Coordinates of C-alpha atoms and ligand atoms in Angstrom, one line a residue:
M1 CA -26.4 -4.9 -87.8
M2 CA -26.3 -8.5 -89.2
F3 CA -24.1 -11.3 -88.0
N4 CA -24.3 -14.7 -89.6
I5 CA -23.7 -17.7 -87.3
E6 CA -20.3 -18.4 -88.7
T7 CA -19.0 -14.9 -88.0
L8 CA -20.4 -15.1 -84.5
A9 CA -18.8 -18.5 -83.9
G10 CA -15.5 -17.1 -85.2
V11 CA -15.6 -14.1 -82.8
V12 CA -16.4 -16.4 -79.8
G13 CA -13.7 -18.8 -80.9
I14 CA -11.1 -16.0 -81.1
I15 CA -12.1 -14.6 -77.6
L16 CA -12.0 -18.1 -76.1
A17 CA -8.6 -18.9 -77.7
G18 CA -7.3 -15.6 -76.4
A19 CA -8.6 -16.3 -72.9
I20 CA -7.1 -19.8 -72.9
G21 CA -3.8 -18.6 -74.3
Y22 CA -3.7 -15.9 -71.7
H23 CA -4.4 -18.4 -69.0
V24 CA -1.7 -20.9 -70.2
L25 CA 0.8 -18.1 -70.3
L26 CA 0.0 -16.8 -66.8
S27 CA 3.0 -17.5 -64.6
A28 CA 4.4 -16.3 -61.3
P29 CA 6.5 -13.1 -61.7
V30 CA 10.2 -13.5 -60.9
N31 CA 10.7 -13.5 -57.1
G32 CA 6.9 -13.5 -56.7
P33 CA 4.9 -16.0 -54.6
P34 CA 4.0 -19.3 -56.3
L35 CA 1.0 -18.9 -58.6
V36 CA -2.0 -21.2 -58.3
K37 CA -4.1 -20.5 -61.4
G38 CA -6.4 -23.5 -61.7
Y39 CA -7.8 -24.8 -65.0
F40 CA -10.3 -22.3 -66.0
P41 CA -9.5 -19.0 -67.8
F42 CA -10.6 -15.9 -65.8
L43 CA -12.4 -18.0 -63.1
G44 CA -9.1 -19.6 -62.1
V45 CA -9.5 -21.4 -58.7
G46 CA -12.6 -19.4 -57.9
L47 CA -15.0 -22.3 -57.5
T48 CA -12.9 -24.4 -55.2
F49 CA -11.9 -21.4 -53.2
A50 CA -15.5 -20.2 -52.8
F51 CA -17.1 -23.5 -51.8
D52 CA -14.4 -25.2 -49.8
T53 CA -12.3 -22.2 -48.6
E54 CA -10.8 -23.7 -45.4
K55 CA -9.7 -27.0 -46.7
Y56 CA -8.5 -25.5 -50.0
L57 CA -6.3 -23.0 -48.3
E58 CA -4.8 -25.7 -46.1
R59 CA -4.1 -27.9 -49.1
C60 CA -2.3 -25.0 -50.8
R61 CA -0.3 -24.2 -47.7
R62 CA 0.9 -27.8 -47.5
K63 CA 1.9 -27.7 -51.1
F64 CA 3.3 -24.2 -51.6
G65 CA 4.2 -23.0 -48.1
T66 CA 3.2 -19.8 -46.2
I67 CA 2.7 -17.5 -49.2
F68 CA 1.0 -18.3 -52.5
D69 CA -0.9 -16.4 -55.1
L70 CA -4.5 -17.5 -56.0
Y71 CA -5.7 -16.4 -59.4
L72 CA -9.5 -16.1 -59.3
G73 CA -12.0 -13.9 -61.1
G74 CA -9.2 -12.2 -63.0
Q75 CA -7.6 -11.1 -59.8
N76 CA -4.6 -12.1 -57.7
L77 CA -5.2 -12.9 -54.1
I78 CA -2.0 -13.4 -52.2
I79 CA -2.5 -15.5 -49.1
L80 CA 0.1 -15.1 -46.3
S81 CA 0.3 -17.2 -43.2
D82 CA 3.9 -17.0 -42.1
P83 CA 4.0 -16.2 -38.3
I84 CA 7.8 -16.0 -38.3
A85 CA 8.5 -13.1 -40.6
G86 CA 5.9 -12.5 -43.4
I87 CA 3.0 -11.2 -41.4
Q88 CA 5.2 -9.0 -39.2
S89 CA 6.8 -7.7 -42.4
L90 CA 3.4 -7.0 -44.0
F91 CA 2.1 -5.1 -40.9
K92 CA 5.2 -2.8 -41.1
T93 CA 4.7 -1.9 -44.7
R94 CA 3.1 1.4 -45.5
A95 CA 2.5 0.8 -49.2
V96 CA -0.7 -1.2 -48.6
S97 CA -4.2 0.0 -47.9
L98 CA -7.0 -1.5 -45.8
I99 CA -9.5 1.0 -47.2
G100 CA -8.5 0.2 -50.8
F101 CA -9.3 -3.5 -50.0
V102 CA -12.7 -2.8 -48.3
I103 CA -14.0 0.0 -50.4
Y104 CA -15.9 -2.3 -52.7
I105 CA -17.6 -3.9 -49.7
D106 CA -18.3 -0.5 -48.2
K107 CA -20.2 0.5 -51.3
T108 CA -22.0 -2.8 -52.1
V109 CA -22.7 -4.1 -48.6
F110 CA -23.0 -1.0 -46.5
A111 CA -24.3 1.3 -49.2
Y112 CA -21.6 4.0 -48.7
S113 CA -22.6 7.1 -50.7
D114 CA -20.5 7.9 -53.8
A115 CA -19.5 11.1 -52.1
I116 CA -17.7 9.5 -49.1
A117 CA -16.5 6.3 -50.9
N118 CA -13.1 7.9 -51.6
V119 CA -10.0 6.2 -50.4
D120 CA -8.2 9.4 -49.2
Y121 CA -11.2 10.6 -47.3
L122 CA -11.8 7.2 -45.7
E123 CA -8.1 6.9 -44.7
G124 CA -8.6 10.1 -42.8
V125 CA -11.9 8.8 -41.2
A126 CA -10.1 5.6 -40.1
K127 CA -7.3 7.6 -38.4
T128 CA -9.8 9.9 -36.8
F129 CA -11.7 6.9 -35.5
V130 CA -8.6 5.5 -33.7
N131 CA -7.7 8.9 -32.5
R132 CA -11.1 9.8 -31.1
L133 CA -11.6 6.4 -29.5
T134 CA -8.2 6.2 -27.8
N135 CA -9.4 8.9 -25.5
T136 CA -10.0 7.6 -22.0
E137 CA -12.8 9.9 -21.2
R138 CA -14.7 9.0 -24.4
L139 CA -14.1 5.3 -23.9
Q140 CA -15.2 5.5 -20.3
Q141 CA -18.4 7.3 -21.2
I142 CA -19.3 4.5 -23.7
N143 CA -18.5 1.8 -21.1
N144 CA -20.6 3.6 -18.4
W145 CA -23.6 4.1 -20.7
T146 CA -23.4 0.5 -22.0
T147 CA -23.2 -0.8 -18.4
N148 CA -26.1 1.2 -17.2
V149 CA -28.4 0.0 -20.0
F150 CA -27.2 -3.6 -19.5
R151 CA -28.0 -3.4 -15.8
D152 CA -31.3 -1.9 -16.5
L153 CA -32.2 -4.6 -19.1
T154 CA -31.3 -7.4 -16.7
G155 CA -32.4 -5.7 -13.4
Q156 CA -35.4 -5.5 -11.3
R157 CA -37.7 -4.2 -14.0
S158 CA -36.7 -6.7 -16.5
E159 CA -38.4 -9.9 -17.7
Y160 CA -35.5 -11.9 -16.3
W161 CA -36.0 -10.8 -12.7
N162 CA -38.5 -13.5 -11.8
F163 CA -36.7 -16.3 -13.6
K164 CA -36.4 -19.5 -11.7
D165 CA -34.9 -22.4 -13.7
Q166 CA -36.2 -20.6 -16.8
E167 CA -34.8 -22.1 -20.0
I168 CA -33.4 -19.7 -22.6
N169 CA -31.0 -19.8 -25.6
L170 CA -27.9 -18.1 -24.3
F171 CA -27.0 -16.7 -27.8
D172 CA -30.4 -15.0 -28.1
F173 CA -30.0 -13.5 -24.6
T174 CA -26.5 -12.2 -25.4
R175 CA -27.6 -10.6 -28.7
W176 CA -30.7 -8.9 -27.2
T177 CA -29.0 -7.5 -24.1
L178 CA -25.7 -6.6 -25.6
Y179 CA -27.1 -5.2 -28.8
I180 CA -29.4 -2.8 -27.0
S181 CA -26.8 -1.8 -24.4
T182 CA -23.9 -1.2 -26.8
M183 CA -26.0 0.7 -29.3
E184 CA -27.3 3.0 -26.6
G185 CA -23.7 3.2 -25.3
L186 CA -22.6 4.5 -28.6
F187 CA -25.5 6.4 -30.0
G188 CA -27.3 7.4 -26.8
P189 CA -30.8 6.9 -25.4
E190 CA -32.6 8.3 -28.4
F191 CA -31.3 5.7 -30.8
P192 CA -34.1 3.2 -31.7
A193 CA -32.1 0.2 -30.4
K194 CA -35.0 -2.1 -29.6
E195 CA -36.9 -1.2 -32.7
T196 CA -33.9 -1.9 -35.0
F197 CA -32.9 -5.2 -33.4
D198 CA -34.7 -7.5 -35.8
S199 CA -33.7 -5.7 -39.0
Y200 CA -30.1 -5.5 -37.9
M201 CA -29.9 -9.2 -37.0
N202 CA -31.7 -10.2 -40.2
F203 CA -29.0 -8.3 -42.1
E204 CA -26.1 -9.6 -40.0
D205 CA -27.2 -13.3 -40.2
N206 CA -27.1 -13.0 -44.0
I207 CA -24.0 -10.8 -44.4
F208 CA -22.0 -13.6 -46.0
K209 CA -24.7 -13.7 -48.8
F210 CA -23.9 -10.1 -49.6
I211 CA -20.2 -10.7 -49.6
R212 CA -20.8 -13.8 -51.8
K213 CA -23.1 -11.8 -54.1
Y214 CA -26.3 -13.8 -53.7
P215 CA -29.1 -12.1 -55.8
P216 CA -31.8 -10.4 -53.7
F217 CA -34.3 -13.1 -54.3
M218 CA -32.0 -15.6 -52.5
N219 CA -31.3 -13.1 -49.7
W220 CA -34.6 -11.5 -49.1
K221 CA -34.3 -11.3 -45.3
G222 CA -30.8 -9.8 -45.6
Y223 CA -31.9 -7.1 -48.1
T224 CA -35.1 -6.2 -46.2
G225 CA -33.2 -6.0 -42.9
R226 CA -30.5 -3.8 -44.5
K227 CA -33.1 -1.4 -46.0
R228 CA -34.9 -0.9 -42.7
Y229 CA -31.8 -0.6 -40.6
L230 CA -30.2 1.9 -43.1
N231 CA -33.4 4.0 -43.0
A232 CA -33.4 4.1 -39.2
I233 CA -29.8 5.0 -38.8
S234 CA -29.9 7.6 -41.6
D235 CA -33.0 9.2 -40.0
F236 CA -31.2 9.3 -36.7
F237 CA -28.4 11.4 -38.1
M238 CA -30.8 13.8 -39.7
D239 CA -32.0 14.8 -36.3
Q240 CA -29.4 17.0 -34.6
K241 CA -31.0 16.9 -31.2
K242 CA -30.7 13.1 -31.2
V243 CA -27.1 13.3 -32.3
A244 CA -26.4 15.8 -29.6
N245 CA -27.4 13.1 -27.1
S246 CA -25.1 10.4 -28.5
S247 CA -21.7 9.6 -27.0
M248 CA -18.9 12.1 -27.2
F249 CA -17.2 9.7 -29.6
V250 CA -20.1 9.5 -32.1
Q251 CA -20.5 13.3 -31.9
A252 CA -16.7 13.7 -32.7
M253 CA -17.1 11.4 -35.8
Y254 CA -20.2 13.3 -36.8
E255 CA -18.4 16.6 -36.6
Y256 CA -15.5 15.2 -38.7
F257 CA -18.0 14.4 -41.5
V258 CA -19.6 17.9 -41.2
E259 CA -16.2 19.7 -41.2
H260 CA -15.4 17.9 -44.5
G261 CA -18.7 19.0 -46.0
F262 CA -20.6 15.7 -45.7
K263 CA -24.1 16.3 -44.4
A264 CA -26.3 14.2 -46.5
R265 CA -28.5 11.4 -45.1
E266 CA -26.8 8.7 -47.1
D267 CA -23.3 9.9 -46.1
F268 CA -24.0 9.2 -42.5
G269 CA -26.2 6.2 -43.0
G270 CA -23.7 4.0 -44.9
Y271 CA -20.8 4.9 -42.7
F272 CA -22.5 4.5 -39.3
F273 CA -24.1 1.3 -40.5
S274 CA -20.6 -0.2 -41.1
I275 CA -19.6 1.0 -37.7
T276 CA -22.5 -0.9 -36.2
V277 CA -21.4 -4.0 -38.0
A278 CA -17.8 -3.6 -36.9
A279 CA -18.9 -3.1 -33.3
E280 CA -21.7 -5.7 -33.1
S281 CA -21.0 -8.6 -35.4
N282 CA -17.7 -9.6 -33.7
A283 CA -18.1 -8.4 -30.1
L284 CA -21.5 -10.1 -29.4
P285 CA -20.5 -13.6 -30.5
G286 CA -17.1 -13.1 -28.8
A287 CA -18.9 -12.3 -25.5
F288 CA -21.2 -15.2 -26.0
W289 CA -18.4 -17.8 -26.4
L290 CA -16.8 -16.6 -23.2
L291 CA -20.0 -16.9 -21.1
A292 CA -20.9 -20.2 -22.8
H293 CA -17.6 -21.9 -22.0
V294 CA -17.7 -20.7 -18.4
V295 CA -21.2 -22.0 -18.0
A296 CA -20.3 -25.3 -19.6
D297 CA -17.6 -26.1 -17.1
T298 CA -18.6 -26.1 -13.5
K299 CA -15.0 -25.8 -12.1
L300 CA -14.3 -22.9 -14.4
K301 CA -17.6 -21.3 -13.4
A302 CA -16.7 -21.6 -9.7
K303 CA -13.4 -19.8 -10.3
V304 CA -15.0 -17.0 -12.3
E305 CA -17.6 -16.6 -9.6
E306 CA -14.8 -16.2 -7.1
I307 CA -13.3 -13.5 -9.3
L308 CA -16.6 -11.7 -9.4
I309 CA -16.9 -11.8 -5.6
K310 CA -13.3 -10.5 -5.3
H311 CA -14.2 -7.4 -7.5
Y312 CA -17.6 -6.5 -6.1
D313 CA -17.7 -2.9 -5.2
P314 CA -20.3 -2.2 -2.5
E315 CA -20.3 1.5 -3.4
T316 CA -21.6 1.0 -6.9
Q317 CA -23.2 -2.4 -6.0
F318 CA -21.6 -3.7 -9.1
Y319 CA -18.3 -5.3 -10.3
D320 CA -15.1 -3.5 -11.1
L321 CA -15.1 -4.7 -14.7
H322 CA -11.7 -3.2 -15.6
A323 CA -10.1 -5.2 -12.8
I324 CA -11.9 -8.3 -14.0
V325 CA -10.7 -7.8 -17.6
A326 CA -7.1 -7.8 -16.3
E327 CA -7.5 -11.0 -14.3
P328 CA -5.2 -13.6 -15.9
L329 CA -7.8 -16.4 -16.1
I330 CA -10.4 -14.1 -17.7
H331 CA -7.7 -12.8 -20.1
S332 CA -6.7 -16.3 -21.0
C333 CA -10.3 -17.5 -21.5
F334 CA -11.2 -14.6 -23.7
S335 CA -8.0 -14.9 -25.7
E336 CA -8.8 -18.6 -26.2
C337 CA -12.3 -17.7 -27.4
L338 CA -10.8 -15.3 -29.9
R339 CA -8.2 -17.9 -31.0
L340 CA -10.9 -20.5 -31.6
Y341 CA -13.7 -18.4 -33.0
A342 CA -12.4 -15.0 -34.3
N343 CA -12.4 -16.3 -37.9
A344 CA -11.6 -12.9 -39.4
L345 CA -9.1 -11.7 -41.9
S346 CA -6.8 -8.7 -42.5
G347 CA -7.0 -7.7 -46.1
R348 CA -4.8 -5.1 -47.9
L349 CA -4.6 -3.7 -51.4
V350 CA -1.0 -3.4 -52.5
Q351 CA -0.5 0.1 -53.7
K352 CA 3.0 -0.3 -55.2
D353 CA 5.3 -3.2 -55.5
I354 CA 6.5 -4.4 -52.1
T355 CA 9.1 -6.8 -50.9
L356 CA 8.2 -9.0 -48.0
S357 CA 10.6 -11.1 -46.0
V358 CA 8.9 -14.6 -45.8
V359 CA 9.7 -17.9 -44.2
Q360 CA 8.1 -20.2 -46.8
K361 CA 8.5 -23.4 -44.8
P362 CA 9.4 -23.4 -41.0
S363 CA 12.7 -25.3 -41.8
E364 CA 13.9 -22.6 -44.2
S365 CA 15.4 -19.1 -43.6
P366 CA 13.6 -16.0 -44.7
H367 CA 13.7 -14.9 -48.3
N368 CA 12.4 -11.9 -50.1
V369 CA 9.1 -12.2 -52.0
I370 CA 7.9 -9.4 -54.3
V371 CA 4.2 -8.7 -54.3
R372 CA 3.0 -6.6 -57.2
E373 CA 1.0 -3.4 -57.1
G374 CA -2.8 -4.1 -57.5
S375 CA -2.6 -7.5 -55.7
Q376 CA -4.8 -8.1 -52.7
L377 CA -3.0 -9.5 -49.7
L378 CA -4.9 -11.6 -47.2
V379 CA -4.0 -12.9 -43.8
F380 CA -6.7 -15.5 -42.7
Q381 CA -6.5 -15.6 -38.9
N382 CA -7.6 -19.2 -38.7
M383 CA -4.6 -20.4 -40.7
I384 CA -2.5 -19.2 -37.8
H385 CA -4.8 -19.7 -34.9
W386 CA -5.7 -23.3 -35.7
D387 CA -2.1 -24.3 -36.5
E388 CA -1.2 -27.4 -34.5
E389 CA 2.5 -26.4 -34.7
V390 CA 1.8 -23.5 -32.4
F391 CA -1.4 -24.5 -30.6
P392 CA -1.5 -28.1 -29.5
Y393 CA -5.1 -29.5 -29.7
P394 CA -6.0 -26.5 -31.9
R395 CA -9.8 -27.1 -32.1
T396 CA -10.2 -27.7 -28.3
F397 CA -11.1 -24.9 -26.0
I398 CA -8.6 -24.8 -23.1
A399 CA -9.4 -22.0 -20.6
E400 CA -5.9 -21.9 -19.2
R401 CA -4.0 -22.0 -22.5
F402 CA -2.9 -18.3 -22.4
L403 CA -1.7 -18.4 -18.8
E404 CA 1.9 -17.5 -18.3
E405 CA 2.7 -21.0 -16.9
N406 CA 1.4 -22.7 -20.1
K407 CA 3.9 -21.0 -22.4
E408 CA 5.7 -23.7 -24.4
V409 CA 3.2 -26.2 -23.1
L410 CA -0.1 -25.1 -24.7
I411 CA 1.4 -22.4 -26.9
K412 CA 4.6 -23.2 -28.7
H413 CA 7.3 -20.9 -30.1
T414 CA 6.8 -18.2 -27.4
D415 CA 10.5 -17.8 -26.8
K416 CA 11.5 -14.3 -27.9
T417 CA 14.5 -15.5 -29.8
D418 CA 12.1 -17.7 -31.9
N419 CA 10.5 -14.5 -33.4
W420 CA 7.1 -16.3 -34.0
K421 CA 4.0 -14.2 -33.5
S422 CA 0.9 -16.3 -33.9
F423 CA -2.0 -14.4 -32.4
Y424 CA -3.7 -11.8 -34.4
P425 CA -7.4 -11.6 -33.4
W426 CA -7.4 -7.8 -33.8
G427 CA -5.5 -7.7 -37.1
G428 CA -2.3 -5.6 -37.1
G429 CA -0.2 -2.7 -38.1
G430 CA -1.9 0.7 -38.5
H431 CA -5.3 -0.9 -38.7
T432 CA -5.3 -2.9 -35.6
C433 CA -8.9 -3.1 -34.4
P434 CA -9.6 0.2 -32.5
G435 CA -12.6 -1.4 -30.8
R436 CA -10.7 -4.0 -29.0
H437 CA -10.9 -2.4 -25.5
L438 CA -14.7 -2.0 -25.9
A439 CA -15.0 -5.6 -27.0
R440 CA -13.1 -6.9 -24.0
Y441 CA -15.2 -4.8 -21.7
E442 CA -18.4 -6.0 -23.3
A443 CA -17.4 -9.6 -22.9
V444 CA -16.8 -9.1 -19.2
L445 CA -20.0 -7.1 -18.8
L446 CA -21.9 -10.1 -20.1
L447 CA -20.0 -12.4 -17.9
S448 CA -21.0 -10.3 -14.9
I449 CA -24.6 -11.6 -15.4
L450 CA -23.3 -14.6 -13.3
G451 CA -23.2 -12.3 -10.3
Q452 CA -27.0 -11.6 -10.4
Y453 CA -28.2 -14.9 -11.9
D454 CA -27.2 -18.5 -11.7
I455 CA -26.9 -20.0 -15.1
V456 CA -26.7 -23.8 -15.6
A457 CA -26.1 -25.5 -18.9
V458 CA -29.0 -27.7 -20.3
D459 CA -27.1 -28.9 -23.4
E460 CA -24.2 -31.2 -22.7
S461 CA -21.6 -29.2 -24.6
V462 CA -21.1 -25.8 -26.1
P463 CA -22.4 -25.6 -29.8
Q464 CA -20.1 -26.0 -32.7
P465 CA -19.2 -22.7 -34.5
S466 CA -20.8 -22.0 -37.8
V467 CA -17.9 -21.9 -40.3
G468 CA -18.4 -23.5 -43.8
V469 CA -19.5 -20.8 -46.2
R470 CA -19.1 -18.2 -43.5
Y471 CA -15.3 -18.9 -43.3
S472 CA -13.5 -15.7 -42.5
S473 CA -16.5 -13.5 -42.1
G474 CA -15.8 -12.5 -38.5
V475 CA -16.3 -14.1 -35.1
C476 CA -18.3 -17.3 -35.6
K477 CA -21.8 -17.6 -34.4
P478 CA -23.0 -20.9 -32.8
E479 CA -24.4 -23.4 -35.3
T480 CA -27.2 -24.4 -32.9
P481 CA -28.8 -22.8 -29.9
Y482 CA -27.2 -23.2 -26.5
R483 CA -29.8 -23.9 -23.9
V484 CA -29.3 -22.9 -20.3
K485 CA -31.4 -22.5 -17.2
M486 CA -31.4 -19.1 -15.6
S487 CA -32.4 -18.3 -12.0
R488 CA -32.1 -15.0 -10.2
R489 CA -30.0 -15.2 -7.1
D490 CA -31.5 -14.0 -3.8
K491 CA -28.6 -11.6 -3.5
C492 CA -25.9 -11.0 -6.0
L493 CA -22.5 -12.5 -5.6
G494 CA -20.1 -10.5 -3.4
S495 CA -22.9 -8.3 -1.8
Ligands
HEM1 C1 -14.4 -9.5 -30.5 C2 -14.6 -8.4 -31.1 C3 -13.8 -7.8 -32.3 C4 -12.9 -8.5 -33.1 C5 -12.4 -9.9 -33.0 C6 -12.5 -7.5 -34.1 C7 -11.5 -7.7 -35.1 C8 -11.1 -6.8 -36.0 C9 -10.2 -7.1 -37.1 C10 -9.5 -8.4 -37.3 C11 -10.1 -5.9 -37.8 C12 -9.2 -5.8 -39.1 C13 -7.8 -5.4 -38.7 C14 -6.9 -5.5 -39.9 O1 -7.3 -5.3 -41.0 O2 -5.7 -5.7 -39.7 C15 -10.9 -4.9 -37.2 C16 -11.0 -3.6 -37.6 C17 -11.9 -2.7 -37.1 N1 -12.7 -2.9 -36.0 FE1 -12.8 -4.5 -34.8 N2 -13.1 -6.3 -33.8 C18 -13.9 -6.5 -32.7 C19 -14.7 -5.5 -32.1 C20 -14.8 -4.2 -32.6 C21 -15.6 -3.2 -31.9 C22 -16.4 -3.4 -30.6 C23 -15.5 -2.1 -32.7 C24 -16.2 -0.7 -32.4 C25 -16.5 0.2 -32.1 C26 -14.6 -2.3 -33.8 C27 -14.3 -1.4 -34.8 C28 -13.4 -1.7 -35.8 C29 -13.1 -0.8 -36.9 C30 -13.6 0.6 -37.0 C31 -12.1 -1.4 -37.7 C32 -11.4 -0.8 -38.9 C33 -10.1 -0.2 -38.5 C34 -9.4 0.7 -39.6 O3 -10.1 1.0 -40.6 O4 -8.3 1.0 -39.4 N3 -14.2 -3.6 -33.7 N4 -11.5 -5.5 -36.1

């Protein structure tokens, strides 16, 4: 086929004119959220959004209010940050789907097989996950196994036992001990936890590059880590004896797959890979921040040590971690860590037109906003958790912030008649994080290390969280190492 240069230029010109015309005509639908479409056809506000997400969202919120529609890459992303009515209204709506929103990531990042990457099937899997994990016996088994491995890893036979003022990076310590113990807690003693540590962490450290679609040559470590980890977890599920030694919860999920006819290596690999990421990538840094802030503040550390002593159980020669989770100060500290660092989002694909009741500016009353089918709706937690209107000194860690006596002092709008709800670390609605009880338990398990070892900060302050291009990709990691000195106590606290 022959094209001369004039014909080609004509065709390109018509396409460009069409794209520009379409862009100019793009406008917010009647009763829809304000549209922010940028200057570029198709790309829309994509570049600014991708490279300066946090500041850009804040600028838009100041200009348009708590709901606006970003046009980027030919898609509509509706950003919602209204703590008074909008978010609560979204989490009650049934016509939105989390699976529809994440399925692309499931396929491209976690390598879900084509067979299981089906919205209806995965909705069933998500429900089964919640159902199987809200069983006390199953949860208890995971907690017990995790605790036993953790105690073993940090006990008499461990490298830490002879530590006396030994300098370590607390984040490395957290990752190593909690990764091994939680993986064995879920998948049992035959899972190659130690062997997969490096591959998994290489993947996790670069996960934002997968989400931002970096080509493999710019994300070599991430791709290699993913390949090795996927191979290991897929092999594991091909060995029925090993699966039979995993937790009752993992076995129940395995059986659900088999009952629905999914038995292939890649069906298990992709799914359980994503479960590893859901379980590890948030819970480990969450636990780290708790311990780091306690270690950084000698008065707080002394109070936490008192709590450990109070809950020492001579029979098990360990701490009653459930009682410690429920201690108001521990609850407050961990909530504050999540508020400051959880940095996640709830995303939903809108399945049919919905009407949300939204307070666009705090001084206004709620009004109805229509969100069209096919839009993606996003609630960025930071937009709520770092809002000065609710949390005075929003970027400062205040251990006591969530104590009852600090309502209306360090958290505003807590009065029931106010209707504000400004704390969503676990997301919301039917997809509220099913792993939240495990995550709280793990954080306190890590904290219990203070019973056996004295840990003293070397660095003056807790590191800054790594946000920037990682904005909204889950609980932040520390930007720099956090150096501490670790010494084993002659006898553990409370004994
Ligand atoms: C500090 C730790 C954690 C945080 C901050 C966290 C946060 C979240 C958030 C924000 C969501 C999305 C909810 C929504 O879309 O509204 C979520 C979903 C989920 N989380 Fe967690 N999570 C944590 C730990 C865990 C753990 C330990 C597990 C695992 C075993 C887990 C398993 C899941 C799963 C399976 C989902 C998807 C739920 C669904 O499809 O309905 N998470 N988590």
